[in-house]
Coordinates of C-alpha atoms in Angstrom, one line a residue:
Chain F
M210 CA 5.1 -31.2 5.8
S211 CA 4.7 -28.7 3.0
V212 CA 2.0 -28.7 0.3
R213 CA 3.4 -29.1 -3.2
T214 CA 1.4 -27.2 -5.9
L215 CA 1.0 -28.4 -9.4
A216 CA -0.4 -26.1 -12.1
V217 CA -2.1 -28.2 -14.9
V218 CA -2.5 -26.1 -18.0
S219 CA -4.6 -27.5 -20.8
A220 CA -5.1 -25.7 -24.2
G221 CA -7.7 -28.1 -25.6
L222 CA -10.5 -26.4 -27.4
S223 CA -13.3 -29.0 -27.6
Q224 CA -15.4 -30.1 -24.7
P225 CA -14.9 -32.7 -23.5
S226 CA -11.3 -32.5 -24.6
S227 CA -8.8 -35.3 -25.0
T228 CA -6.1 -32.7 -24.1
R229 CA -7.7 -32.1 -20.8
L230 CA -8.0 -35.8 -20.3
L231 CA -4.3 -36.3 -20.9
A232 CA -3.5 -33.4 -18.6
D233 CA -5.6 -34.8 -15.8
Q234 CA -4.0 -38.3 -16.1
L235 CA -0.5 -36.7 -16.0
A236 CA -1.6 -34.7 -13.0
A237 CA -3.0 -37.8 -11.2
A238 CA 0.2 -39.8 -11.9
T239 CA 2.4 -37.0 -10.6
R240 CA 0.2 -36.5 -7.5
D241 CA 0.1 -40.2 -6.7
E242 CA 3.9 -40.4 -6.9
L243 CA 4.3 -37.4 -4.6
V244 CA 1.8 -38.7 -2.1
R245 CA 3.6 -42.0 -2.1
H246 CA 6.6 -40.0 -0.9
G247 CA 4.6 -38.4 1.9
E248 CA 4.0 -35.1 0.2
Q249 CA 0.7 -33.3 0.2
V250 CA -0.3 -32.1 -3.3
E251 CA -2.6 -29.3 -4.4
L252 CA -3.6 -29.4 -8.1
R253 CA -4.4 -26.2 -9.9
P254 CA -6.2 -27.1 -13.2
V255 CA -6.3 -24.3 -15.8
E256 CA -8.5 -24.6 -18.9
L257 CA -7.1 -21.9 -21.2
R258 CA -10.3 -21.9 -23.3
E259 CA -12.1 -20.2 -20.4
H260 CA -9.6 -17.4 -20.6
A261 CA -9.2 -17.1 -24.3
H262 CA -10.7 -13.6 -24.6
D263 CA -8.7 -12.3 -21.6
I264 CA -5.5 -13.8 -23.1
V265 CA -6.1 -11.9 -26.4
N266 CA -7.0 -8.7 -24.5
H267 CA -3.8 -9.0 -22.5
L268 CA -1.8 -9.3 -25.7
L269 CA -3.4 -6.1 -26.9
T270 CA -3.5 -4.0 -23.8
G271 CA -0.4 -5.1 -22.0
F272 CA -2.1 -6.1 -18.8
P273 CA -4.2 -9.0 -17.5
S274 CA -7.8 -8.9 -16.4
E275 CA -8.1 -9.8 -12.7
P276 CA -9.1 -13.4 -13.3
L277 CA -6.3 -13.9 -15.8
R278 CA -3.8 -12.3 -13.4
Q279 CA -4.8 -14.9 -10.8
V280 CA -4.3 -17.7 -13.3
L281 CA -0.8 -16.3 -14.3
D282 CA 0.1 -16.1 -10.6
E283 CA -1.1 -19.6 -9.9
V284 CA 0.9 -21.0 -12.8
T285 CA 4.1 -19.1 -12.2
G286 CA 3.9 -19.6 -8.5
A287 CA 3.4 -23.4 -8.5
D288 CA 6.1 -25.9 -7.6
G289 CA 5.5 -27.9 -10.8
L290 CA 3.8 -27.3 -14.1
I291 CA 2.1 -29.8 -16.5
A292 CA 1.5 -28.1 -19.9
V293 CA -0.5 -29.9 -22.5
S294 CA -1.5 -28.7 -25.9
P295 CA -3.2 -30.1 -29.0
I296 CA -0.9 -30.1 -32.0
F297 CA -2.2 -27.9 -34.8
N298 CA -0.2 -27.7 -38.1
A299 CA 2.8 -29.4 -36.6
S300 CA 3.1 -27.2 -33.4
Y301 CA 1.3 -26.1 -30.2
N302 CA -1.9 -24.4 -30.9
G303 CA -2.2 -20.6 -30.8
L304 CA -4.0 -20.4 -27.5
F305 CA -1.2 -22.4 -25.8
K306 CA 1.5 -20.1 -27.3
S307 CA -0.4 -16.9 -26.6
F308 CA -0.8 -17.9 -22.9
F309 CA 2.8 -18.6 -22.4
D310 CA 3.8 -15.5 -24.3
L311 CA 2.2 -13.7 -21.3
V312 CA 4.5 -15.4 -18.8
D313 CA 7.5 -13.3 -17.9
A314 CA 10.7 -14.7 -19.4
D315 CA 12.1 -15.3 -15.9
A316 CA 9.0 -16.6 -14.2
L317 CA 9.5 -20.3 -14.9
G318 CA 13.3 -20.4 -14.5
G319 CA 14.3 -23.6 -12.7
R320 CA 10.7 -24.8 -12.5
A321 CA 9.9 -28.5 -12.9
V322 CA 7.7 -29.0 -16.1
L323 CA 6.1 -31.9 -17.7
L324 CA 4.9 -31.7 -21.3
G325 CA 2.1 -33.4 -23.1
A326 CA 0.3 -33.2 -26.4
T327 CA -2.6 -34.7 -28.3
G328 CA -3.1 -34.9 -32.0
G329 CA -5.1 -36.6 -34.8
T330 CA -2.2 -38.8 -35.7
A331 CA 0.9 -40.1 -34.0
R332 CA 2.9 -38.6 -36.8
H333 CA 2.6 -35.3 -34.9
S334 CA 4.3 -36.7 -31.8
L335 CA 7.7 -35.1 -32.4
A336 CA 6.1 -31.6 -32.1
L337 CA 6.7 -32.1 -28.4
E338 CA 10.4 -32.2 -29.0
H339 CA 10.7 -29.6 -31.8
A340 CA 8.1 -27.1 -30.6
L341 CA 7.1 -27.4 -26.9
R342 CA 10.5 -28.5 -25.4
P343 CA 12.5 -25.7 -27.0
M344 CA 10.1 -23.0 -25.8
F345 CA 10.3 -24.2 -22.2
T346 CA 14.1 -24.6 -22.5
Y347 CA 14.1 -20.9 -23.6
L348 CA 12.2 -20.1 -20.4
R349 CA 14.9 -22.1 -18.5
A350 CA 12.4 -24.5 -17.1
V351 CA 13.6 -28.0 -16.0
V352 CA 11.7 -30.2 -18.4
A353 CA 11.1 -33.9 -17.6
P354 CA 12.8 -36.2 -20.1
T355 CA 9.6 -38.0 -21.0
A356 CA 7.0 -35.9 -22.8
V357 CA 3.7 -37.7 -23.5
F358 CA 1.9 -37.7 -26.8
A359 CA -1.6 -39.3 -27.1
A360 CA -3.0 -40.2 -30.5
P361 CA -6.5 -41.5 -31.2
E362 CA -5.2 -45.1 -31.2
D363 CA -3.8 -44.6 -27.7
W364 CA -7.3 -43.7 -26.4
S365 CA -8.9 -46.6 -28.3
G366 CA -6.5 -49.1 -27.0
G367 CA -5.6 -50.1 -30.5
A368 CA -1.9 -49.3 -30.1
V369 CA 0.4 -51.4 -28.0
D370 CA -1.6 -52.4 -25.0
G371 CA -1.1 -50.1 -22.0
A372 CA 1.7 -48.1 -23.7
L373 CA 0.1 -44.7 -23.0
R374 CA -0.5 -45.7 -19.4
A375 CA 3.1 -46.7 -19.0
R376 CA 4.3 -43.4 -20.5
I377 CA 2.0 -41.4 -18.3
D378 CA 3.2 -43.2 -15.2
R379 CA 6.9 -42.8 -16.1
A380 CA 6.4 -39.1 -16.9
G381 CA 4.5 -38.6 -13.6
R382 CA 7.4 -40.2 -11.7
E383 CA 9.9 -38.0 -13.4
L384 CA 8.0 -34.8 -12.7
A385 CA 7.4 -35.8 -9.0
D386 CA 11.1 -36.5 -8.7
L387 CA 12.0 -33.0 -10.1
V388 CA 9.4 -31.4 -7.8
R389 CA 10.7 -33.2 -4.7
R390 CA 14.3 -32.2 -5.5
S391 CA 13.4 -28.5 -5.9
A392 CA 12.9 -25.9 -3.3
P393 CA 9.3 -24.9 -2.8
S394 CA 8.2 -22.0 -5.1
S395 CA 8.5 -18.6 -3.5
G396 CA 5.4 -17.5 -5.4
P397 CA 5.1 -15.2 -8.3
A398 CA 7.7 -12.4 -8.7
D399 CA 6.7 -8.8 -7.8
P400 CA 7.2 -6.7 -11.0
F401 CA 7.2 -3.5 -8.9
A402 CA 9.9 -4.4 -6.5
L403 CA 12.9 -2.1 -6.6
T404 CA 15.9 -4.4 -7.1
T405 CA 18.6 -1.7 -7.3
S406 CA 19.6 1.5 -5.7
F407 CA 20.0 4.9 -7.2
D408 CA 23.7 4.9 -6.6
Q409 CA 23.9 1.7 -8.5
L410 CA 21.9 3.2 -11.4
L411 CA 23.9 6.4 -11.5
H412 CA 27.4 5.2 -10.8
G413 CA 27.1 1.5 -11.5
R414 CA 28.1 0.7 -7.9
D415 CA 26.5 0.7 -4.4
A416 CA 27.3 3.5 -2.1
Chain N
M94 CA -4.2 21.2 -7.0
Q95 CA -3.5 21.7 -10.7
F96 CA -5.8 20.4 -13.4
G97 CA -5.2 20.2 -17.1
V98 CA -5.0 18.2 -20.3
F99 CA -2.3 16.2 -21.9
T100 CA -2.2 15.2 -25.5
V101 CA -0.4 12.5 -27.4
G102 CA -0.8 14.3 -30.7
D103 CA -1.9 11.3 -32.8
V104 CA -3.3 11.7 -36.3
T105 CA -6.1 9.1 -36.2
V106 CA -9.0 8.4 -38.6
D107 CA -12.4 9.4 -37.1
P108 CA -14.0 5.9 -37.2
T109 CA -17.5 7.4 -37.4
N110 CA -16.9 9.0 -40.8
G111 CA -13.6 7.7 -42.1
R112 CA -12.1 11.2 -42.1
E113 CA -8.4 11.6 -41.3
P114 CA -7.1 15.0 -40.3
T115 CA -4.0 16.4 -42.0
E116 CA -0.9 17.1 -40.0
A117 CA -1.7 20.8 -40.3
E118 CA -5.2 20.4 -39.0
R119 CA -4.0 18.2 -36.1
I120 CA -1.3 20.7 -35.1
K121 CA -3.7 23.6 -35.2
A122 CA -6.2 21.5 -33.2
M123 CA -3.6 20.9 -30.5
V124 CA -2.9 24.5 -30.0
T125 CA -6.6 25.4 -30.1
I126 CA -7.1 22.8 -27.3
A127 CA -4.4 24.6 -25.3
L128 CA -6.0 28.0 -25.7
K129 CA -9.3 26.5 -24.8
A130 CA -7.8 25.0 -21.7
E131 CA -6.8 28.4 -20.4
E132 CA -10.2 29.9 -21.4
V133 CA -12.2 27.3 -19.4
G134 CA -9.9 27.8 -16.3
L135 CA -7.7 24.8 -16.5
D136 CA -4.1 25.1 -15.2
V137 CA -1.9 22.9 -17.4
F138 CA -1.4 21.9 -21.0
A139 CA 1.1 19.2 -21.7
T140 CA 2.1 17.9 -25.1
G141 CA 3.7 14.6 -26.0
E142 CA 6.8 14.3 -28.0
H143 CA 7.0 11.7 -30.8
H144 CA 9.2 11.3 -33.9
N145 CA 7.2 8.8 -35.9
P146 CA 3.8 8.8 -37.7
P147 CA 1.0 8.9 -36.8
F148 CA 2.1 11.6 -34.3
V149 CA 2.8 15.2 -35.0
P150 CA 4.5 16.8 -32.0
S151 CA 8.2 16.3 -32.7
S152 CA 9.1 19.8 -31.7
P153 CA 7.4 20.6 -28.3
T154 CA 9.1 23.9 -27.5
T155 CA 8.1 25.3 -30.8
M156 CA 4.5 24.5 -30.1
L157 CA 4.7 25.5 -26.4
G158 CA 6.4 28.8 -27.4
W159 CA 3.5 29.6 -29.7
I160 CA 1.0 28.8 -27.0
A161 CA 3.0 30.8 -24.4
A162 CA 2.7 33.9 -26.6
R163 CA -1.1 33.6 -26.7
T164 CA -1.9 32.7 -23.1
E165 CA -1.5 34.5 -19.7
R166 CA -1.8 31.9 -16.9
L167 CA -1.6 28.4 -18.5
L168 CA 1.3 26.3 -17.3
L169 CA 3.1 24.6 -20.3
S170 CA 4.4 21.1 -19.8
T171 CA 5.3 17.9 -21.6
A172 CA 4.0 14.4 -21.5
T173 CA 6.7 13.3 -22.0
T174 CA 10.0 14.8 -23.0
L175 CA 12.3 12.0 -24.3
I176 CA 15.2 12.0 -21.9
T177 CA 16.7 9.0 -23.7
T178 CA 17.0 10.1 -27.3
N179 CA 17.2 13.9 -26.9
D180 CA 20.6 15.4 -26.2
P181 CA 20.3 16.7 -22.6
V182 CA 22.3 19.8 -23.7
K183 CA 19.5 20.7 -26.2
I184 CA 16.8 20.0 -23.6
A185 CA 18.6 22.4 -21.2
E186 CA 18.8 25.1 -23.8
D187 CA 15.3 24.7 -25.3
Y188 CA 13.4 24.7 -22.1
A189 CA 15.4 27.5 -20.5
M190 CA 14.5 29.6 -23.6
L191 CA 10.9 28.6 -23.2
Q192 CA 11.0 29.5 -19.5
H193 CA 12.1 33.0 -20.3
L194 CA 9.5 33.5 -23.1
A195 CA 6.7 32.1 -20.9
D196 CA 7.7 34.0 -17.8
G197 CA 8.3 30.9 -15.9
R198 CA 5.1 29.1 -16.8
V199 CA 7.0 25.9 -17.7
D200 CA 7.7 22.5 -16.3
L201 CA 8.6 19.2 -17.9
M202 CA 7.9 15.5 -17.6
M203 CA 10.6 13.1 -18.4
G204 CA 9.9 9.8 -20.2
R205 CA 11.8 7.2 -22.0
G206 CA 9.8 6.4 -25.1
N207 CA 9.0 2.7 -25.8
T208 CA 9.3 2.5 -29.5
G209 CA 12.5 0.6 -30.3
P210 CA 13.2 1.9 -33.8
V211 CA 13.1 5.5 -32.7
Y212 CA 16.2 5.2 -30.6
P213 CA 18.7 4.5 -33.4
W214 CA 17.3 7.5 -35.4
F215 CA 18.9 9.5 -32.6
G216 CA 22.0 7.4 -32.2
Q217 CA 20.8 5.4 -29.3
D218 CA 19.6 1.9 -28.4
I219 CA 16.4 1.1 -26.5
R220 CA 18.2 -1.6 -24.5
N221 CA 20.0 1.4 -22.8
G222 CA 16.6 3.0 -21.9
I223 CA 17.1 3.2 -18.2
P224 CA 20.8 4.0 -18.1
L225 CA 20.2 6.8 -20.7
A226 CA 17.4 8.2 -18.6
I227 CA 19.6 8.2 -15.5
E228 CA 22.8 9.6 -17.1
N229 CA 21.1 12.2 -19.4
Y230 CA 18.9 13.6 -16.6
D231 CA 21.8 13.9 -14.2
L232 CA 23.6 15.9 -16.8
L233 CA 20.5 18.0 -17.5
R234 CA 20.2 19.0 -13.9
R235 CA 23.8 20.1 -13.8
L236 CA 23.5 22.1 -16.9
W237 CA 20.7 24.1 -15.3
R238 CA 22.3 24.4 -11.9
E239 CA 26.0 25.0 -12.7
D240 CA 27.1 27.9 -14.9
V241 CA 30.1 26.0 -16.2
V242 CA 30.0 22.2 -16.6
D243 CA 32.9 19.8 -17.1
W244 CA 31.3 16.4 -17.8
K245 CA 32.1 13.0 -19.0
G246 CA 29.7 10.1 -19.4
K247 CA 28.9 7.0 -21.5
F248 CA 26.3 8.3 -24.0
R249 CA 27.4 11.6 -25.4
T250 CA 30.6 13.4 -26.1
P251 CA 32.3 15.0 -23.0
L252 CA 31.8 18.6 -22.2
Q253 CA 34.5 21.0 -21.2
S254 CA 33.9 24.4 -19.8
F255 CA 30.4 24.3 -21.3
T256 CA 27.7 26.9 -20.4
S257 CA 24.2 26.1 -21.4
T258 CA 22.4 29.3 -22.4
P259 CA 20.2 31.0 -21.6
R260 CA 20.6 30.3 -17.9
P261 CA 17.3 29.3 -16.3
L262 CA 14.9 32.2 -15.6
D263 CA 15.9 33.9 -12.3
G264 CA 18.4 31.1 -11.8
V265 CA 15.6 28.7 -11.0
P266 CA 15.4 25.6 -13.2
P267 CA 12.0 24.3 -14.3
F268 CA 10.3 21.8 -12.0
V269 CA 10.6 18.2 -13.4
W270 CA 8.3 15.3 -13.2
H271 CA 9.3 11.7 -14.1
G272 CA 6.7 9.6 -15.8
S273 CA 6.7 5.8 -15.8
I274 CA 4.1 3.1 -16.0
R275 CA 5.9 0.2 -14.4
S276 CA 9.6 0.9 -14.1
P277 CA 10.5 1.1 -10.4
E278 CA 13.9 2.6 -11.3
I279 CA 12.1 5.7 -12.5
A280 CA 10.1 6.1 -9.3
E281 CA 13.5 5.7 -7.5
Q282 CA 15.0 8.4 -9.7
A283 CA 12.2 10.9 -9.0
A284 CA 12.5 10.2 -5.3
Y285 CA 16.2 10.5 -5.2
Y286 CA 16.1 14.1 -6.6
G287 CA 12.9 15.1 -4.8
D288 CA 11.3 15.6 -8.2
G289 CA 7.7 14.9 -9.0
F290 CA 6.4 11.5 -10.1
F291 CA 3.7 11.2 -12.7
A292 CA 1.7 8.0 -13.3
N293 CA 0.2 7.6 -16.8
H294 CA -2.9 6.1 -15.2
I295 CA -4.9 5.8 -18.5
F296 CA -4.2 2.6 -20.2
W297 CA -3.3 0.6 -17.1
P298 CA -5.0 -0.8 -14.0
A299 CA -5.1 1.4 -11.0
E300 CA -3.1 -1.2 -9.2
H301 CA 0.0 -0.3 -11.2
T302 CA -0.4 3.3 -10.2
R303 CA -0.9 2.4 -6.6
R304 CA 2.3 0.4 -6.5
M305 CA 4.4 2.9 -8.4
V306 CA 3.3 5.9 -6.4
G307 CA 3.6 4.0 -3.1
L308 CA 7.2 3.1 -4.0
Y309 CA 8.0 6.7 -5.0
R310 CA 6.5 8.1 -1.8
Q311 CA 8.5 5.7 0.4
R312 CA 11.8 6.5 -1.4
F313 CA 11.1 10.2 -1.4
E314 CA 10.9 10.0 2.4
H315 CA 14.0 7.7 2.5
Y316 CA 16.0 10.4 0.6
G317 CA 15.0 13.0 3.1
H318 CA 12.9 15.3 1.0
G319 CA 10.0 15.2 3.4
S320 CA 7.4 12.7 4.6
A321 CA 6.0 10.2 2.1
D322 CA 2.7 12.1 1.9
Q323 CA 4.6 15.3 1.0
A324 CA 5.9 13.8 -2.3
I325 CA 4.8 15.4 -5.5
V326 CA 2.4 13.2 -7.4
G327 CA 0.6 13.7 -10.7
L328 CA -1.9 11.4 -12.4
G329 CA -3.3 11.0 -15.8
G330 CA -6.9 10.1 -16.5
Q331 CA -9.1 9.6 -19.5
V332 CA -12.7 10.8 -19.7
F333 CA -15.5 11.2 -22.1
M334 CA -18.6 13.1 -21.0
R335 CA -22.1 14.0 -22.0
R336 CA -24.7 15.3 -19.6
N337 CA -26.5 12.0 -20.0
S338 CA -24.2 9.1 -19.3
Q339 CA -25.9 6.8 -21.9
D340 CA -25.2 9.4 -24.6
A341 CA -21.6 9.5 -23.6
V342 CA -21.3 5.7 -23.9
R343 CA -23.1 5.6 -27.2
E344 CA -21.0 8.4 -28.7
F345 CA -17.6 7.3 -27.4
R346 CA -18.0 3.5 -28.2
P347 CA -16.8 3.6 -31.9
Y348 CA -13.8 5.7 -30.9
F349 CA -13.0 3.3 -28.1
D350 CA -13.5 0.2 -30.3
N351 CA -11.1 1.5 -32.9
A352 CA -8.6 3.4 -30.6
P353 CA -4.9 2.9 -31.4
V354 CA -3.9 1.5 -28.0
Y355 CA -6.8 -0.7 -26.8
G356 CA -9.1 -0.9 -29.8
H357 CA -10.3 -4.4 -31.0
G358 CA -9.4 -5.7 -27.5
P359 CA -11.5 -5.5 -24.4
S360 CA -15.0 -4.1 -24.4
L361 CA -15.6 -0.5 -23.3
E362 CA -17.3 -1.9 -20.2
E363 CA -14.4 -4.2 -19.4
F364 CA -11.9 -1.4 -19.9
T365 CA -13.7 1.1 -17.8
A366 CA -13.8 -1.4 -15.0
Q367 CA -10.1 -2.4 -15.3
T368 CA -8.6 1.1 -15.8
P369 CA -9.4 4.6 -14.7
L370 CA -11.2 5.4 -18.1
T371 CA -14.5 7.1 -17.3
V372 CA -17.2 7.4 -19.9
G373 CA -20.4 9.0 -18.5
S374 CA -21.8 12.1 -16.9
P375 CA -19.8 15.0 -15.4
Q376 CA -20.9 13.7 -12.0
Q377 CA -19.5 10.2 -12.7
V378 CA -16.2 11.8 -13.7
I379 CA -16.1 13.8 -10.5
D380 CA -16.9 10.8 -8.4
R381 CA -14.3 8.5 -10.1
T382 CA -11.6 11.2 -10.0
L383 CA -12.1 11.9 -6.3
G384 CA -11.6 8.1 -5.8
F385 CA -8.1 8.3 -7.2
R386 CA -7.0 9.8 -3.9
D387 CA -8.1 6.6 -2.1
Y388 CA -5.1 4.7 -3.6
V389 CA -2.5 7.4 -4.3
G390 CA -3.1 9.8 -1.4
D391 CA -3.3 13.6 -1.7
Y392 CA -1.8 14.5 -5.0
Q393 CA -0.8 17.7 -6.8
R394 CA -1.7 17.4 -10.5
Q395 CA -4.5 15.8 -12.5
L396 CA -4.2 15.7 -16.3
F397 CA -6.9 14.4 -18.5
L398 CA -6.6 12.9 -22.0
V399 CA -9.5 14.1 -24.1
D400 CA -8.3 14.4 -27.7
H401 CA -7.1 11.0 -29.0
A402 CA -8.6 8.2 -31.1
G403 CA -9.8 10.4 -33.9
L404 CA -12.3 12.5 -31.8
P405 CA -13.1 15.7 -33.8
L406 CA -11.9 19.0 -32.4
K407 CA -15.5 20.3 -31.9
T408 CA -16.2 17.3 -29.6
V409 CA -12.9 17.8 -27.7
L410 CA -13.7 21.5 -27.1
E411 CA -17.1 20.4 -25.7
Q412 CA -15.3 18.1 -23.3
L413 CA -13.1 21.0 -22.2
D414 CA -16.3 23.1 -21.6
L415 CA -17.7 20.4 -19.4
L416 CA -14.4 20.0 -17.5
G417 CA -14.0 23.7 -17.0
E418 CA -17.6 24.5 -16.1
E419 CA -18.8 21.4 -14.2
V420 CA -16.0 19.0 -13.2
V421 CA -12.9 20.9 -12.3
P422 CA -14.5 23.6 -10.0
V423 CA -16.0 20.8 -7.9
L424 CA -12.8 18.7 -7.9
R425 CA -10.8 21.8 -6.9
K426 CA -13.0 22.5 -4.0
E427 CA -13.3 18.9 -2.8
F428 CA -9.6 18.0 -3.1
E429 CA -8.6 21.2 -1.4
S430 CA -10.9 20.6 1.5
L431 CA -9.4 17.1 1.9
R432 CA -5.7 18.2 1.6
P433 CA -3.9 18.4 5.0
A434 CA -2.0 21.6 5.6
H435 CA 1.4 19.9 5.5
V436 CA 0.9 18.5 2.0
P437 CA 2.3 20.9 -0.5
L438 CA 0.9 22.1 -3.8
A439 CA 2.7 21.4 -7.0
P440 CA 5.8 23.6 -7.3
T441 CA 5.6 26.5 -9.7
H442 CA 8.2 29.0 -10.8
A443 CA 6.9 31.4 -8.2
S444 CA 7.1 28.9 -5.3
L445 CA 10.5 27.7 -6.4
L446 CA 11.7 31.2 -6.6
A447 CA 10.4 32.0 -3.1
A448 CA 12.0 28.8 -1.7
A449 CA 15.3 29.9 -3.2
G450 CA 15.0 33.2 -1.3
G451 CA 14.3 35.2 -4.4
G452 CA 16.1 35.3 -7.7
G453 CA 17.9 37.7 -9.8
D454 CA 19.5 37.9 -13.2
S455 CA 21.4 34.8 -13.8
T456 CA 23.0 35.8 -17.0
V457 CA 26.5 34.4 -17.6
H458 CA 28.5 37.1 -19.4
A459 CA 31.3 35.9 -21.6
V460 CA 34.7 37.6 -20.9
D461 CA 36.1 37.3 -24.4
D462 CA 33.9 36.1 -27.2
V463 CA 36.9 35.7 -29.5
T464 CA 38.9 33.3 -27.4
G465 CA 35.8 31.8 -25.7
R466 CA 37.5 31.9 -22.3
A467 CA 35.5 30.3 -19.6
P468 CA 32.9 32.6 -18.1
E469 CA 34.0 31.3 -14.7
A470 CA 37.2 33.3 -15.1
A471 CA 35.2 36.5 -15.0
R472 CA 34.0 36.0 -11.5

């Protein structure tokens, strides 16, 4: 039996962070569902805040620090990805976007992804659909149909009772299902691998 | 082993006093650096080629020709020659001319250029970067090796019965290096032809260099040019020295913090740990540079970047004094003592000439300069 890996990326800025809380709950729901189907699960939580300086440095210098390289490899090499951002000014926050700007455009192709977001008001909830989902579609990820938004009233229980819990469970089932149906990740791609021959380069054909 | 300097040719404000050199000052500074390189006993001066501000060296052979006339031993090179946007016909002509004027003290390093807007200024498109580098270089090789070329390709007009003049000095084309930071296709190209491979090795982690050089060596052997450890490798490197390493760090920090490439990003300490940048005493530079061999093997050329980010000329010349007096003599001796006998030195005009069994006049004489009949017909 193989071990399925789930990268859990949270772009929350405060500590403790409701974004991290949502990410953890989505991760737990997905893990429970996979375990229920007899899979072993390894969670790889990533707090982008801890790598904020390295992320900016990578944007400027064009290469990652060693700790950030490991994080990028863990995220692009996982079987599934849970990506959660706070919503700032009607979209993902800058830290979230900056991090995913460092991910190679092909690195998440075909990868099972679950999206989540938090915000100060439920009126932000469609940012999941008009900001996060298009970005992962561009990256050719396979995004679970349910994306989970948590507003303050969800945490306080003031909204429809248990509604957030139900959304988290449904989203977890959807991601688990996508992960189970996909082949295990072959790990991060090697950017230095030669994928052509000189004859192909010079003549447009193989010898 | 060859040691030298390579320059980008940037016009950058000195962050310590806000002074920005004029183009004239920067151009004169570059050639002063070249003359100083010969004076202190370095082997190579290589200039960048750029066609947009803040850079001045748009016309490398003009500059190198000037330097050739005022030097005796210095090898003149480029870092890099834009094989994508230059017409290979003009490269063939310009550098063959320089070769004659410099008595063979010329080689070139091919590069693609990574600034998108530059390409259309020369009728090209950056999305064709690799195919341009492949096709143009293959034509350039033929122009230097075949007296009369018939050619057709994708990126320039066809050639019929074309002779590039002057022919290479003694019939021996200049040695060529291919520079690339992280395009395996270019390492493959260098290996295919048995040319040299040069790793930028200044703004990037050593790991990039290790992987690219490793690939080049493996493919060099695959194509039958010799064993992997006989491939011809050059490295960049960036240093700033004072006798006391604390002084070096203090003086260089404002230049680092505001540098065009990495400024306002990682700290000097982070960057020196992550890349081969060395800021410290001459001994620290010696130790770090000797360590390059641990991950690329025995190599043939080491070029240092010492004149960017707004450093004043006086400071740069002091760096060259330290390189020439304290660093390079030790590196020369140490690297040479470590080099196995079967690992070659970098090719020079003399060694290429000897390998070709000697040369001779390679002039192609026209039969009829009125009709322009192919020179081939004269044979």
